[in-house]
Amino acid sequence: MPNLSATEPLRIADRTFHSRLFVGTGKFSSNEGMRDALRASGTELVTVALKRADLSGGHDPFADILEFLERDRYLVLPNTAGAMNAEEAVRLARLAVAAGLPNWVKLEIHPDPNYLLPDPIETLKAAEILVKEGFVVLPYINADPVLARRLQDVGVATVMPLGSPIGSNRGLETRAQIEIIIEQAQVPVVVDAGIGLPSHAAAALELGADAVLVNTAIAIAADPVAAAEAFAAAVIAGRLAHELGLGGTSARAVATSPLTAFLG
Amino acid sequence: MSMFSHVHPTIDFATLGDRARHASDADVRRILARGRAISLEDFAALLSPAASVHLEALCRLSRAATQKFFGKTIRLFAPIYLSNECVNICRYCGFSRNNDIPRITLPVDHVEREVRLLAARGFRSLLVVAGEHPKYVSNGYVETVLRRLLPIMPSLALELGPLETQDYVPMVRAGAEGLVVYQETYDEPTYRDLHTAGPKKHYAWRMDTPERAYAAGFRRLGIGALYGLADWRYEALSVAAHARHLLRTCWKAQVNISLPRMRPAAGGFAPKFHMSDRELVQTIAAYRLLLPHCGLVLSTREPPDLRDGLVPLGITTMSAGSSTEPGGYGAHFDETTWTPVGEQPGEQFHIADERPPQAIAAMIRGHGYEPVWKDFDQALVSEGEPAELALSPRN
Ligand code: SF4
């Protein structure tokens, strides 16, 4: 495992994360395999779909995804996947807290079940309500810089723009907008969705994203543990590159005789 | 956009059918190289004998596309038959009004007992099925059943005779989130020939059911053809066209496609058209390449070996340990082993995979997939939503 302390820790709300890799828990071939991959990733934040969990506060052996998450290792970030509007997302978040989950929520509202693209209007509405109720809200959004700012204004803890559609593994197709979001951000920016390769994750971090969230690429890999390690390494490499300012155009081709030499 | 019953006749099935039979090897290779089908023409080519030669490559692409969107998971559900009373005569169905079988409509308490058995077996997702009979769907019986089942089953879908939008609204309010309606056959002359009496005679009315259901607020729509009634390539093309239409018009709904093949049933109907196992696999892969986000459902109509082989090839949802008779779980299953005991005289058709749900879950795990019992929570359902949807114009 690469040395996590080599890079700056990340703060979200009142918590500090040493790993900048967040991992989603859907799509794994088994709960045991998921547990091993999460350990190998070194992550400290995992998201879990509330629709798959037992929210009664009991322990349903047939809806036991929460049982496999080592809650002392990770912050479990409940997500509202499946919600089609603000009302549904808010109700799910409240229910999760009542069932003993933290008051953090990954706000996901996608009325279109095919591309799972987030609904900006409902997301903003739900964020406003949940922030007022004291939730730490991490909204999943399209890479829309104006929406990111509107959400910051209502008090969200991060913004989570998509790199490309969920499960597409197409990487940072929204790069130009993500750059603007990062430039304007007052809260951490977590690139979510579309990260299919470690190089995509590294690129997001190099760009200045504060973290990435990866699910499909790890969950359906032939060897999810090895894939998790590859992503962990990539995230550190990307972050180091960002902190060192590698690849900036000014570093290249500096003239031996500067054009401004005459200024003395 | 107009309803699908208006769109279907405008599709050039003659040309598509020709392509589905005579596509060239080059046509197929071009689609395989792209990795997905982008039109009905592509889909037709993938159904062709030329594509059959490339079945292995087709299945590899199908598996990859399925895993990308659905992960390595298979959702499980069980059907519960409320009633086998039916006013229709459908020549292929065991519930047909002219068949001499015991007729039962379960009292609500009895339904609950059956569903508790299913819940103890792991199911959290249920398909509530009833024959088409106005007496049982018009007086609140279905709503009462749904309300009773909600605390036990977070996910409830319905398969009943088609209704008007406003008649679906109370069912959505009572907790149903999915609606399944098979067209059976999209070939209109065959349809008329097979549905000789009862409201099911109305081909177009049935075809537009998913759109009426969507307007009432259902968020999962299931469609399909019953393979065996007409040429399978024509049926598959029609279902694909229907799914594409629904993805545009009912954009908030998850569209699921089932691929039932005819099974023996009371009445002794002999299917005229045969779809081989190989053709079924090819069709599943073709659907996946055209419709990467649609659920593909496999029932217990298929035998164990075939079901096992299909797990990693493109399906997303399976039923398990099913009874197709009202009251069949309590009456005809051994509660400790969950295997069927004895005949089920009132069943709709006879199932081919009789393994208990736990054996199916173990088989899914054996393939390196996770069986998912729960994938919906009632907290997701908005109280006010169905009515709002019903009032908004959609077409
Ligand atoms: S297919 Fe449906 S409508 Fe037709 S007889 Fe059977 S239960 Fe009744």
XYZ file of N, CA and C in Angstrom, chain A residues 12-247:
708
model
N -13.810 17.013 5.110
C -15.194 17.256 4.691
C -16.007 17.413 5.964
N -16.716 18.521 6.044
C -17.451 18.861 7.272
C -16.494 18.702 8.452
N -16.823 17.864 9.429
C -15.958 17.769 10.606
C -15.057 16.546 10.564
N -14.890 15.939 9.382
C -14.104 14.709 9.345
C -12.888 14.857 8.459
N -11.864 14.087 8.810
C -10.625 14.108 8.035
C -10.437 12.748 7.366
N -10.097 12.770 6.106
C -9.868 11.530 5.359
C -8.441 11.515 4.844
N -7.769 10.389 5.079
C -6.401 10.277 4.556
C -6.399 9.699 3.155
N -7.411 8.914 2.870
C -7.524 8.383 1.512
C -8.487 9.264 0.715
N -8.101 9.551 -0.503
C -8.964 10.358 -1.385
C -9.729 9.480 -2.374
N -9.770 8.204 -2.059
C -10.555 7.273 -2.873
C -11.800 6.874 -2.084
N -12.957 7.184 -2.616
C -14.222 6.721 -2.029
C -14.729 5.566 -2.889
N -15.410 4.628 -2.253
C -15.816 3.441 -3.009
C -17.313 3.182 -2.823
N -17.965 2.836 -3.921
C -19.381 2.469 -3.880
C -19.523 0.966 -3.686
N -20.650 0.554 -3.126
C -20.797 -0.853 -2.733
C -21.772 -1.642 -3.594
N -22.412 -1.001 -4.561
C -23.331 -1.759 -5.415
C -22.524 -2.620 -6.370
N -23.157 -3.569 -7.001
C -22.584 -4.276 -8.146
C -21.521 -5.316 -7.824
N -21.163 -5.515 -6.549
C -20.160 -6.541 -6.255
C -20.762 -7.935 -6.400
N -19.898 -8.894 -6.733
C -20.376 -10.256 -6.973
C -20.671 -10.986 -5.670
N -20.144 -10.477 -4.557
C -20.509 -11.065 -3.262
C -20.179 -10.050 -2.177
N -20.854 -10.170 -1.059
C -20.580 -9.258 0.052
C -19.174 -9.473 0.608
N -18.730 -10.718 0.604
C -17.376 -11.008 1.100
C -16.333 -10.365 0.178
N -16.551 -10.495 -1.132
C -15.629 -9.900 -2.099
C -15.590 -8.383 -1.959
N -16.759 -7.805 -1.684
C -16.840 -6.359 -1.477
C -16.009 -5.963 -0.251
N -16.154 -6.728 0.813
C -15.424 -6.403 2.046
C -13.910 -6.421 1.795
N -13.435 -7.435 1.071
C -11.996 -7.537 0.809
C -11.514 -6.385 -0.076
N -12.301 -6.045 -1.080
C -11.900 -4.962 -1.984
C -11.873 -3.628 -1.239
N -12.845 -3.422 -0.359
C -12.870 -2.165 0.403
C -11.613 -2.054 1.266
N -11.244 -3.154 1.903
C -10.022 -3.117 2.720
C -8.824 -2.776 1.856
N -8.718 -3.445 0.712
C -7.551 -3.248 -0.162
C -7.486 -1.821 -0.707
N -8.639 -1.164 -0.824
C -8.655 0.176 -1.411
C -8.096 1.226 -0.459
N -8.052 0.878 0.821
C -7.598 1.854 1.809
C -8.596 2.985 2.013
N -9.790 2.842 1.486
C -10.769 3.921 1.573
C -11.233 4.129 3.015
N -11.715 5.328 3.259
C -12.317 5.612 4.570
C -13.758 6.056 4.432
N -14.260 6.030 3.211
C -15.656 6.411 3.006
C -16.270 5.498 1.954
N -17.330 4.814 2.321
C -18.018 3.965 1.348
C -19.490 4.361 1.279
N -20.018 4.317 0.089
C -21.432 4.656 -0.056
C -22.242 3.368 -0.174
N -23.469 3.425 0.312
C -24.334 2.254 0.251
C -25.746 2.710 -0.110
N -26.363 1.949 -1.006
C -27.715 2.313 -1.453
C -28.724 1.926 -0.385
N -29.460 2.922 0.071
C -30.445 2.655 1.120
C -31.529 1.700 0.643
N -31.841 1.728 -0.648
C -32.926 0.865 -1.131
C -32.573 -0.607 -0.963
N -31.287 -0.916 -0.841
C -30.902 -2.320 -0.665
C -30.746 -2.714 0.799
N -30.832 -1.737 1.697
C -30.575 -2.027 3.117
C -31.878 -2.206 3.880
N -31.762 -2.829 5.020
C -32.907 -2.955 5.921
C -32.959 -1.696 6.776
N -33.968 -0.880 6.555
C -34.048 0.402 7.258
C -34.933 0.318 8.498
N -35.345 -0.869 8.838
C -36.220 -1.002 10.003
C -35.409 -0.903 11.293
N -34.074 -0.928 11.145
C -33.239 -0.955 12.344
C -32.991 -2.377 12.803
N -33.657 -3.318 12.179
C -33.444 -4.727 12.502
C -32.294 -5.282 11.673
N -32.151 -6.590 11.657
C -31.074 -7.184 10.880
C -31.671 -8.210 9.941
N -32.096 -7.747 8.798
C -32.721 -8.627 7.832
C -31.631 -9.432 7.122
N -31.608 -10.748 7.311
C -30.530 -11.526 6.683
C -30.580 -11.499 5.154
N -31.707 -11.086 4.599
C -31.813 -11.041 3.143
C -31.612 -9.624 2.594
N -31.343 -8.678 3.464
C -31.020 -7.317 3.026
C -29.876 -6.859 3.914
N -28.764 -7.591 3.808
C -27.747 -7.482 4.855
C -26.507 -6.727 4.420
N -26.624 -5.871 3.399
C -25.421 -5.226 2.884
C -24.696 -4.437 3.984
N -25.458 -3.831 4.904
C -24.840 -3.040 5.978
C -24.013 -3.917 6.918
N -24.432 -5.161 7.059
C -23.727 -6.066 7.973
C -22.288 -6.323 7.520
N -22.058 -6.149 6.224
C -20.734 -6.465 5.701
C -19.811 -5.251 5.676
N -20.315 -4.109 6.104
C -19.478 -2.913 6.096
C -18.869 -2.739 7.481
N -17.564 -2.679 7.502
C -16.895 -2.551 8.800
C -16.976 -1.089 9.225
N -17.942 -0.850 10.079
C -18.295 0.538 10.383
C -17.206 1.263 11.178
N -16.291 0.507 11.818
C -15.199 1.182 12.521
C -14.100 1.610 11.548
N -14.066 0.998 10.369
C -13.035 1.365 9.389
C -13.456 2.518 8.502
N -14.747 2.554 8.193
C -15.210 3.506 7.175
C -16.352 4.352 7.701
N -16.434 5.528 7.163
C -17.685 6.259 7.299
C -18.633 5.695 6.246
N -19.791 5.243 6.691
C -20.780 4.751 5.738
C -21.633 5.928 5.287
N -21.582 6.164 3.998
C -22.336 7.289 3.447
C -23.572 6.732 2.735
N -24.742 6.851 3.363
C -25.942 6.310 2.720
C -26.257 7.116 1.465
N -26.634 6.449 0.382
C -27.049 7.205 -0.797
C -28.520 6.971 -1.095
N -29.089 7.933 -1.788
C -30.543 7.910 -2.008
C -30.889 7.383 -3.399
N -30.009 6.564 -3.965
C -30.283 6.010 -5.297
C -31.669 5.388 -5.328
N -32.370 5.616 -6.407
C -33.747 5.117 -6.517
C -34.753 6.240 -6.334
N -34.326 7.320 -5.666
C -35.250 8.443 -5.467
C -35.459 9.162 -6.794
N -36.713 9.460 -7.091
C -37.011 10.156 -8.344
C -37.267 11.639 -8.123
N -37.426 12.036 -6.866
C -37.646 13.460 -6.600
C -37.165 13.806 -5.191
N -37.238 15.089 -4.863
C -36.698 15.576 -3.593
C -37.393 14.912 -2.410
N -38.701 14.800 -2.536
C -39.478 14.255 -1.425
C -39.012 12.845 -1.059
N -38.781 12.016 -2.089
C -38.364 10.640 -1.837
C -36.973 10.591 -1.222
N -36.087 11.436 -1.718
C -34.721 11.445 -1.197
C -34.706 11.883 0.260
N -35.491 12.895 0.562
C -35.530 13.402 1.942
C -36.069 12.321 2.874
N -37.114 11.648 2.423
C -37.695 10.615 3.283
C -36.696 9.483 3.542
N -35.982 9.089 2.502
C -34.979 8.030 2.679
C -33.892 8.449 3.659
N -33.407 9.681 3.511
C -32.334 10.166 4.382
C -32.781 10.173 5.837
N -33.999 10.617 6.064
C -34.518 10.656 7.438
C -34.625 9.243 8.001
N -35.082 8.332 7.166
C -35.250 6.953 7.610
C -33.897 6.324 7.964
N -32.869 6.686 7.188
C -31.540 6.130 7.434
C -31.029 6.555 8.810
N -31.254 7.820 9.125
C -30.818 8.310 10.442
C -31.594 7.587 11.545
N -32.890 7.428 11.318
C -33.702 6.736 12.319
C -33.220 5.301 12.512
N -32.647 4.719 11.443
C -32.158 3.336 11.546
C -30.736 3.268 12.093
N -30.183 4.426 12.490
C -28.883 4.411 13.158
C -27.709 4.731 12.252
N -27.964 5.132 11.027
C -26.852 5.510 10.138
C -26.472 6.967 10.411
N -25.257 7.360 10.002
C -24.836 8.746 10.265
C -25.706 9.748 9.506
N -25.649 11.006 9.956
C -26.493 12.000 9.281
C -25.793 12.608 8.073
N -24.965 11.783 7.443
C -24.362 12.163 6.171
C -25.188 11.522 5.066
N -25.327 12.201 3.958
C -26.089 11.587 2.882
C -25.505 11.964 1.522
N -25.341 10.944 0.702
C -25.008 11.209 -0.692
C -26.335 11.365 -1.417
N -26.597 12.588 -1.809
C -27.886 12.904 -2.412
C -27.842 12.544 -3.891
N -28.623 11.542 -4.248
C -28.686 11.091 -5.640
C -30.133 11.103 -6.044
N -30.497 11.893 -6.993
C -31.884 11.884 -7.476
C -31.828 11.758 -8.990
N -32.176 10.559 -9.461
C -32.194 10.405 -10.919
C -33.488 9.758 -11.371
N -34.359 10.581 -11.929
C -35.651 10.054 -12.384
C -35.533 9.144 -13.601
N -34.453 9.259 -14.350
C -34.281 8.421 -15.536
C -33.471 7.189 -15.129
N -34.109 6.004 -15.111
C -33.400 4.825 -14.619
C -32.400 4.271 -15.626
N -32.293 4.863 -16.784
C -31.413 4.317 -17.808
C -30.006 4.892 -17.730
N -29.892 6.190 -17.789
C -28.558 6.788 -17.677
C -28.274 7.305 -16.272
N -29.269 7.275 -15.415
C -29.117 7.688 -14.017
C -28.523 9.087 -13.915
N -28.938 9.956 -14.811
C -28.423 11.330 -14.759
C -29.200 12.110 -13.708
N -28.478 12.862 -12.885
C -29.125 13.518 -11.760
C -30.050 14.668 -12.166
N -31.138 14.795 -11.437
C -32.098 15.876 -11.683
C -31.651 17.105 -10.905
N -31.215 18.168 -11.617
C -30.633 19.324 -10.915
C -31.649 20.054 -10.036
N -32.884 20.121 -10.501
C -33.884 20.925 -9.782
C -34.269 20.237 -8.479
N -34.557 18.954 -8.579
C -34.942 18.208 -7.375
C -33.761 18.105 -6.404
N -32.557 17.986 -6.950
C -31.375 17.872 -6.093
C -31.196 19.142 -5.260
N -31.348 20.271 -5.896
C -31.203 21.542 -5.176
C -32.276 21.670 -4.083
N -33.495 21.281 -4.451
C -34.600 21.350 -3.483
C -34.314 20.476 -2.266
N -33.904 19.240 -2.527
C -33.657 18.290 -1.433
C -32.475 18.736 -0.590
N -31.440 19.269 -1.256
C -30.248 19.707 -0.519
C -30.627 20.793 0.484
N -31.462 21.698 0.051
C -31.874 22.801 0.904
C -32.569 22.272 2.170
N -33.482 21.346 1.957
C -34.229 20.791 3.091
C -33.294 20.039 4.032
N -32.445 19.185 3.447
C -31.607 18.320 4.288
C -30.549 19.120 5.046
N -29.977 20.132 4.399
C -28.994 20.967 5.101
C -29.662 21.639 6.303
N -30.868 22.133 6.100
C -31.592 22.796 7.204
C -31.852 21.825 8.342
N -32.028 20.561 8.007
C -32.288 19.562 9.046
C -31.006 19.061 9.697
N -29.857 19.606 9.288
C -28.607 19.246 9.939
C -27.832 18.132 9.261
N -28.267 17.712 8.095
C -27.527 16.665 7.381
C -26.251 17.245 6.767
N -25.229 16.379 6.686
C -24.054 16.694 5.878
C -24.365 16.152 4.491
N -24.534 17.049 3.526
C -25.075 16.646 2.228
C -23.983 16.653 1.161
N -23.844 15.527 0.486
C -22.876 15.398 -0.611
C -23.662 15.096 -1.889
N -24.005 16.115 -2.660
C -24.874 15.875 -3.809
C -24.123 15.396 -5.050
N -24.727 14.411 -5.705
C -24.261 13.911 -7.001
C -24.917 14.772 -8.079
N -24.088 15.377 -8.928
C -24.645 16.305 -9.920
C -24.019 16.087 -11.294
N -24.694 16.592 -12.289
C -24.040 16.698 -13.574
C -22.926 17.737 -13.414
N -21.970 17.746 -14.308
C -20.854 18.676 -14.143
C -21.298 20.076 -14.581
N -22.113 20.667 -13.733
C -22.693 21.975 -14.041
C -22.185 22.994 -13.024
N -21.279 23.875 -13.443
C -20.662 24.810 -12.488
C -21.672 25.731 -11.788
N -22.697 26.131 -12.478
C -23.664 27.038 -11.843
C -24.444 26.284 -10.765
N -24.849 25.077 -11.085
C -25.546 24.269 -10.087
C -24.637 24.022 -8.881
N -23.375 23.762 -9.142
C -22.428 23.538 -8.039
C -22.426 24.740 -7.100
N -22.439 25.929 -7.666
C -22.430 27.138 -6.826
C -23.754 27.312 -6.090
N -24.845 27.040 -6.784
C -26.153 27.142 -6.114
C -26.205 26.197 -4.922
N -25.650 25.003 -5.096
C -25.655 24.028 -4.004
C -24.757 24.480 -2.854
N -23.614 25.046 -3.199
C -22.743 25.574 -2.145
C -23.456 26.658 -1.352
N -24.207 27.469 -2.067
C -24.940 28.547 -1.384
C -25.940 28.005 -0.362
N -26.514 26.818 -0.621
C -27.451 26.290 0.374
C -26.739 25.487 1.463
N -25.428 25.291 1.312
C -24.678 24.728 2.432
C -24.281 23.268 2.329
N -24.138 22.742 1.113
C -23.706 21.349 1.000
C -22.238 21.210 1.408
N -21.824 19.969 1.740
C -20.474 19.739 2.250
C -19.461 19.467 1.149
N -19.936 18.954 0.017
C -19.080 18.757 -1.163
C -19.988 18.958 -2.368
N -19.371 18.924 -3.557
C -20.165 18.654 -4.756
C -19.522 17.449 -5.434
N -20.366 16.627 -6.072
C -19.869 15.400 -6.693
C -20.292 15.342 -8.163
N -19.560 16.076 -9.004
C -19.910 16.054 -10.427
C -19.527 14.724 -11.083
N -20.298 14.342 -12.091
C -19.971 13.109 -12.800
C -18.911 13.374 -13.867
N -18.036 12.362 -14.039
C -17.022 12.439 -15.094
C -17.622 12.039 -16.428
N -18.496 11.043 -16.377
C -19.283 10.578 -17.535
C -20.391 9.706 -16.935
N -21.367 9.260 -17.749
C -22.494 8.533 -17.145
C -22.055 7.314 -16.316
N -22.837 7.029 -15.299
C -22.557 5.924 -14.373
C -22.332 4.624 -15.137
N -21.295 3.915 -14.740
C -21.041 2.600 -15.316
C -20.468 2.642 -16.720
N -20.238 3.860 -17.264
C -19.791 3.935 -18.656
C -18.276 3.732 -18.765
N -17.562 3.917 -17.669
C -16.095 3.774 -17.678
C -15.427 4.681 -18.707
N -16.063 5.801 -19.028
C -15.510 6.645 -20.087
C -14.622 7.769 -19.575
N -14.445 7.822 -18.276
C -13.497 8.797 -17.733
C -14.035 10.212 -17.706
N -13.125 11.183 -17.818
C -13.484 12.588 -17.599
C -13.978 13.262 -18.878
N -15.139 12.837 -19.328
C -15.678 13.475 -20.533
C -16.187 14.885 -20.244
N -16.392 15.188 -18.991
C -16.884 16.519 -18.622
C -15.746 17.400 -18.093
N -14.554 17.059 -18.517
C -13.354 17.702 -17.971
C -13.422 19.240 -17.928
N -13.851 19.827 -19.026
C -13.838 21.298 -19.093
C -14.717 21.903 -17.999
N -15.886 21.293 -17.759
C -16.775 21.834 -16.717
C -16.246 21.524 -15.321
N -15.639 20.350 -15.174
C -15.087 20.010 -13.854
C -13.979 21.002 -13.490
N -13.199 21.397 -14.478
C -12.143 22.395 -14.208
C -12.749 23.687 -13.662
N -13.863 24.076 -14.243
C -14.503 25.314 -13.762
C -15.041 25.117 -12.342
N -15.650 23.976 -12.126
C -16.189 23.695 -10.784
C -15.065 23.746 -9.745
N -13.937 23.127 -10.063
C -12.804 23.121 -9.124
C -12.307 24.551 -8.885
N -12.203 25.276 -9.969
C -11.689 26.641 -9.858
C -12.579 27.488 -8.936
N -13.878 27.240 -8.987
C -14.806 28.094 -8.239
C -15.202 27.531 -6.875
N -14.728 26.317 -6.572
C -15.292 25.613 -5.420
C -14.876 26.199 -4.081
N -15.831 26.225 -3.177
C -15.530 26.556 -1.778
C -15.633 25.319 -0.908
N -16.045 24.215 -1.492
C -16.143 22.934 -0.772
C -15.383 21.894 -1.600
N -15.030 20.758 -0.987
C -14.332 19.730 -1.769
C -15.142 19.261 -2.977
N -14.411 18.955 -4.044
C -15.029 18.458 -5.274
C -14.639 16.976 -5.427
N -15.655 16.138 -5.479
C -15.417 14.693 -5.599
C -15.947 14.252 -6.960
N -15.067 13.746 -7.803
C -15.543 13.309 -9.121
C -16.147 11.915 -8.968
N -17.383 11.814 -9.410
C -18.169 10.602 -9.196
C -18.709 10.148 -10.549
N -18.688 8.875 -10.775
C -19.291 8.257 -11.962
C -18.414 8.383 -13.202
N -18.282 7.272 -13.880
C -17.561 7.252 -15.146
C -16.085 6.920 -15.039
N -15.558 6.891 -13.807
C -14.131 6.589 -13.621
C -13.932 5.087 -13.847
N -13.338 4.750 -14.987
C -13.228 3.342 -15.350
C -11.820 2.786 -15.227
N -10.839 3.684 -15.176
C -9.438 3.252 -15.138
C -8.696 4.039 -14.064
N -7.666 3.433 -13.505
C -6.842 4.193 -12.566
C -6.339 5.507 -13.178
N -6.042 5.499 -14.469
C -5.553 6.744 -15.083
C -6.622 7.842 -15.067
N -7.910 7.447 -15.150
C -8.976 8.455 -15.033
C -8.964 9.072 -13.627
N -8.790 8.200 -12.640
C -8.777 8.681 -11.249
C -7.586 9.622 -11.035
N -6.445 9.184 -11.544
C -5.241 10.021 -11.391
C -5.460 11.372 -12.073
N -6.047 11.346 -13.251
C -6.267 12.599 -13.995
C -7.172 13.551 -13.215
N -8.208 12.989 -12.588
C -9.121 13.847 -11.813
C -8.384 14.511 -10.663
N -7.558 13.736 -9.985
C -6.808 14.307 -8.863
C -5.753 15.306 -9.334
N -5.106 15.007 -10.441
C -4.118 15.947 -11.003
C -4.761 17.296 -11.316
N -5.973 17.189 -11.792
C -6.734 18.378 -12.164
C -7.074 19.240 -10.949
N -7.043 18.611 -9.770
C -7.361 19.361 -8.556
C -8.633 18.914 -7.880
N -9.253 17.857 -8.398
C -10.391 17.290 -7.666
C -9.865 16.815 -6.316
N -10.716 16.884 -5.289
C -10.261 16.517 -3.959
C -10.323 15.018 -3.719
N -11.187 14.338 -4.438
C -11.309 12.886 -4.291
C -12.069 12.350 -5.490
N -12.075 11.014 -5.606
C -12.924 10.374 -6.617
C -13.731 9.272 -5.945
N -14.873 8.979 -6.529
C -15.662 7.850 -6.069
C -15.710 6.814 -7.188
N -15.326 5.587 -6.858
C -15.271 4.527 -7.864
C -16.141 3.368 -7.400
N -16.920 2.823 -8.320
C -17.701 1.637 -7.958
C -17.549 0.550 -9.018
N -18.205 0.756 -10.181
C -18.249 -0.308 -11.195
C -16.866 -0.861 -11.520
N -15.909 0.031 -11.723
C -14.604 -0.425 -12.208
C -13.944 -1.385 -11.223
N -14.211 -1.196 -9.942
C -13.652 -2.128 -8.955
C -14.561 -3.347 -8.825
N -15.869 -3.088 -8.717
C -16.799 -4.180 -8.399
C -16.818 -5.266 -9.462
N -16.730 -4.899 -10.734
C -16.851 -5.929 -11.765
C -15.498 -6.340 -12.341
N -14.405 -5.864 -11.749
C -13.078 -6.288 -12.213
C -12.922 -7.788 -11.962
N -12.092 -8.424 -12.783
C -11.852 -9.863 -12.592
C -11.275 -10.095 -11.203
N -10.431 -9.171 -10.736
C -9.868 -9.271 -9.391
C -10.116 -7.937 -8.675
N -11.240 -7.819 -7.981
C -11.585 -6.523 -7.364
C -10.554 -6.042 -6.340
N -9.889 -6.961 -5.656
C -8.894 -6.534 -4.665
C -7.726 -5.842 -5.374
N -7.231 -6.477 -6.438
C -6.115 -5.881 -7.180
C -6.549 -4.559 -7.824
N -7.766 -4.520 -8.322
C -8.258 -3.278 -8.936
C -8.323 -2.167 -7.889
N -8.779 -2.512 -6.686
C -8.861 -1.518 -5.603
C -7.474 -0.973 -5.289
N -6.491 -1.844 -5.288
C -5.117 -1.386 -5.003
C -4.621 -0.461 -6.113
N -4.945 -0.817 -7.344
C -4.510 0.016 -8.472
C -5.119 1.419 -8.376
N -6.393 1.480 -8.023
C -7.037 2.792 -7.885
C -6.455 3.575 -6.701
N -6.161 2.857 -5.616
C -5.581 3.545 -4.450
C -4.261 4.200 -4.839
N -3.445 3.452 -5.577
C -2.143 3.990 -5.988
C -2.326 5.175 -6.940
N -3.275 5.036 -7.857
C -3.493 6.090 -8.853
C -3.933 7.394 -8.194
N -4.782 7.259 -7.186
C -5.292 8.456 -6.511
C -4.143 9.182 -5.799
N -3.272 8.415 -5.200
C -2.129 9.052 -4.534
C -1.211 9.715 -5.560
N -0.955 9.003 -6.644
C -0.107 9.583 -7.697
C -0.717 10.886 -8.218
N -2.003 10.861 -8.467
C -2.672 12.048 -8.999
C -2.614 13.203 -8.012
N -2.833 12.894 -6.764
C -2.816 13.957 -5.755
C -1.402 14.539 -5.600
N -0.409 13.655 -5.580
C 0.979 14.139 -5.473
C 1.301 15.052 -6.649
N 0.890 14.616 -7.832
C 1.151 15.437 -9.024
C 0.518 16.815 -8.855
N -0.706 16.830 -8.306
C -1.388 18.111 -8.112
C -0.636 18.976 -7.104
N -0.243 18.353 -6.002
C 0.434 19.141 -4.952
C 1.787 19.672 -5.437
N 2.454 18.872 -6.292
C 3.765 19.289 -6.787
C 3.656 20.265 -7.954
N 2.450 20.393 -8.473
C 2.264 21.278 -9.628
C 2.882 20.717 -10.893
N 2.944 19.381 -10.974
C 3.544 18.780 -12.168
C 2.699 19.067 -13.399
N 3.375 19.138 -14.510
C 2.656 19.221 -15.774
C 2.143 20.607 -16.113
